[in-house]
PDB file of C-alpha atoms in Angstrom:
ATOM      1  CA  MET A1045    -158.934  66.677  18.827  1.00  0.00           C
ATOM      2  CA  PRO A1046    -159.678  65.295  21.083  1.00  0.00           C
ATOM      3  CA  PHE A1047    -157.555  66.558  23.679  1.00  0.00           C
ATOM      4  CA  GLY A1048    -157.418  66.734  27.623  1.00  0.00           C
ATOM      5  CA  THR A1049    -157.200  69.383  29.613  1.00  0.00           C
ATOM      6  CA  THR A1050    -158.141  70.908  33.423  1.00  0.00           C
ATOM      7  CA  VAL A1051    -161.185  73.202  34.033  1.00  0.00           C
ATOM      8  CA  LEU A1052    -161.604  74.313  37.470  1.00  0.00           C
ATOM      9  CA  GLY A1053    -159.123  71.116  39.328  1.00  0.00           C
ATOM     10  CA  VAL A1054    -161.351  68.677  36.852  1.00  0.00           C
ATOM     11  CA  GLU A1055    -159.926  66.470  34.306  1.00  0.00           C
ATOM     12  CA  VAL A1056    -162.132  66.793  30.696  1.00  0.00           C
ATOM     13  CA  THR A1057    -162.139  65.912  27.316  1.00  0.00           C
ATOM     14  CA  VAL A1058    -162.280  68.353  24.825  1.00  0.00           C
ATOM     15  CA  ARG A1059    -164.163  66.764  21.979  1.00  0.00           C
ATOM     16  CA  GLY A1060    -165.170  69.733  19.747  1.00  0.00           C
ATOM     17  CA  VAL A1061    -165.857  73.008  19.278  1.00  0.00           C
ATOM     18  CA  ASP A1062    -169.455  74.889  18.388  1.00  0.00           C
ATOM     19  CA  LEU A1063    -171.059  77.916  17.558  1.00  0.00           C
ATOM     20  CA  THR A1064    -173.659  79.252  19.845  1.00  0.00           C
ATOM     21  CA  GLN A1065    -176.672  80.980  19.014  1.00  0.00           C
ATOM     22  CA  ASP A1066    -175.790  84.204  20.416  1.00  0.00           C
ATOM     23  CA  GLY A1067    -172.106  83.971  18.485  1.00  0.00           C
ATOM     24  CA  ARG A1068    -169.429  82.658  20.894  1.00  0.00           C
ATOM     25  CA  ILE A1069    -167.208  79.811  20.132  1.00  0.00           C
ATOM     26  CA  VAL A1070    -167.465  77.064  22.784  1.00  0.00           C
ATOM     27  CA  ALA A1071    -165.519  74.089  23.378  1.00  0.00           C
ATOM     28  CA  LEU A1072    -167.457  70.929  24.193  1.00  0.00           C
ATOM     29  CA  CYS A1073    -166.384  69.399  27.126  1.00  0.00           C
ATOM     30  CA  PHE A1074    -167.042  66.129  28.272  1.00  0.00           C
ATOM     31  CA  ARG A1075    -166.171  64.079  31.554  1.00  0.00           C
ATOM     32  CA  GLY A1076    -168.003  60.495  31.148  1.00  0.00           C
ATOM     33  CA  ARG A1077    -171.424  61.638  29.848  1.00  0.00           C
ATOM     34  CA  VAL A1078    -171.738  64.665  31.821  1.00  0.00           C
ATOM     35  CA  ARG A1079    -171.244  67.496  28.995  1.00  0.00           C
ATOM     36  CA  GLN A1080    -170.009  71.302  29.625  1.00  0.00           C
ATOM     37  CA  GLU A1081    -169.479  74.070  27.456  1.00  0.00           C
ATOM     38  CA  ILE A1082    -166.803  76.200  27.837  1.00  0.00           C
ATOM     39  CA  GLY A1083    -166.138  79.361  26.047  1.00  0.00           C
ATOM     40  CA  ILE A1084    -163.106  79.186  24.034  1.00  0.00           C
ATOM     41  CA  LEU A1085    -161.677  82.119  25.629  1.00  0.00           C
ATOM     42  CA  GLU A1086    -161.630  80.703  28.719  1.00  0.00           C
ATOM     43  CA  LEU A1087    -160.479  76.950  28.825  1.00  0.00           C
ATOM     44  CA  PRO A1088    -157.565  76.651  30.032  1.00  0.00           C
ATOM     45  CA  MET A1089    -154.545  74.972  27.357  1.00  0.00           C
ATOM     46  CA  PRO A1090    -152.726  72.360  28.351  1.00  0.00           C
ATOM     47  CA  THR A1091    -148.783  72.209  27.856  1.00  0.00           C
ATOM     48  CA  PRO A1092    -147.884  71.087  25.659  1.00  0.00           C
ATOM     49  CA  ALA A1093    -150.773  72.779  23.677  1.00  0.00           C
ATOM     50  CA  PRO A1094    -152.217  70.389  21.357  1.00  0.00           C
ATOM     51  CA  ASP A1095    -151.977  70.431  17.434  1.00  0.00           C
ATOM     52  CA  GLY A1096    -154.366  73.106  15.915  1.00  0.00           C
ATOM     53  CA  ALA A1097    -154.108  74.965  18.950  1.00  0.00           C
ATOM     54  CA  GLU A1098    -152.762  77.841  17.648  1.00  0.00           C
ATOM     55  CA  TRP A1099    -156.190  78.936  15.760  1.00  0.00           C
ATOM     56  CA  ILE A1100    -157.395  79.512  19.151  1.00  0.00           C
ATOM     57  CA  GLU A1101    -154.251  81.817  20.685  1.00  0.00           C
ATOM     58  CA  ALA A1102    -155.109  83.666  17.060  1.00  0.00           C
ATOM     59  CA  TYR A1103    -158.573  84.014  18.292  1.00  0.00           C
ATOM     60  CA  ARG A1104    -157.438  84.978  21.808  1.00  0.00           C
ATOM     61  CA  HIS A1105    -155.118  87.517  19.700  1.00  0.00           C
ATOM     62  CA  TRP A1106    -157.552  88.954  17.730  1.00  0.00           C
ATOM     63  CA  THR A1107    -160.338  89.525  20.731  1.00  0.00           C
ATOM     64  CA  GLY A1108    -158.142  91.583  22.731  1.00  0.00           C
TER      65      GLY A1108
END
């Protein structure tokens, strides 16, 4: 991290991950000074995938 991706047609930088109070894993996405939390299961991955993205794919597989 960080890595870039596109969310709903907008380029963002993923700077980290967090665990919400309700137990969801979210990516901390930034565009300039604007921050948005995107559920890790909904986060579109860039091609090629960044280093360390294997755990996201493993989590997606585990959650079904």
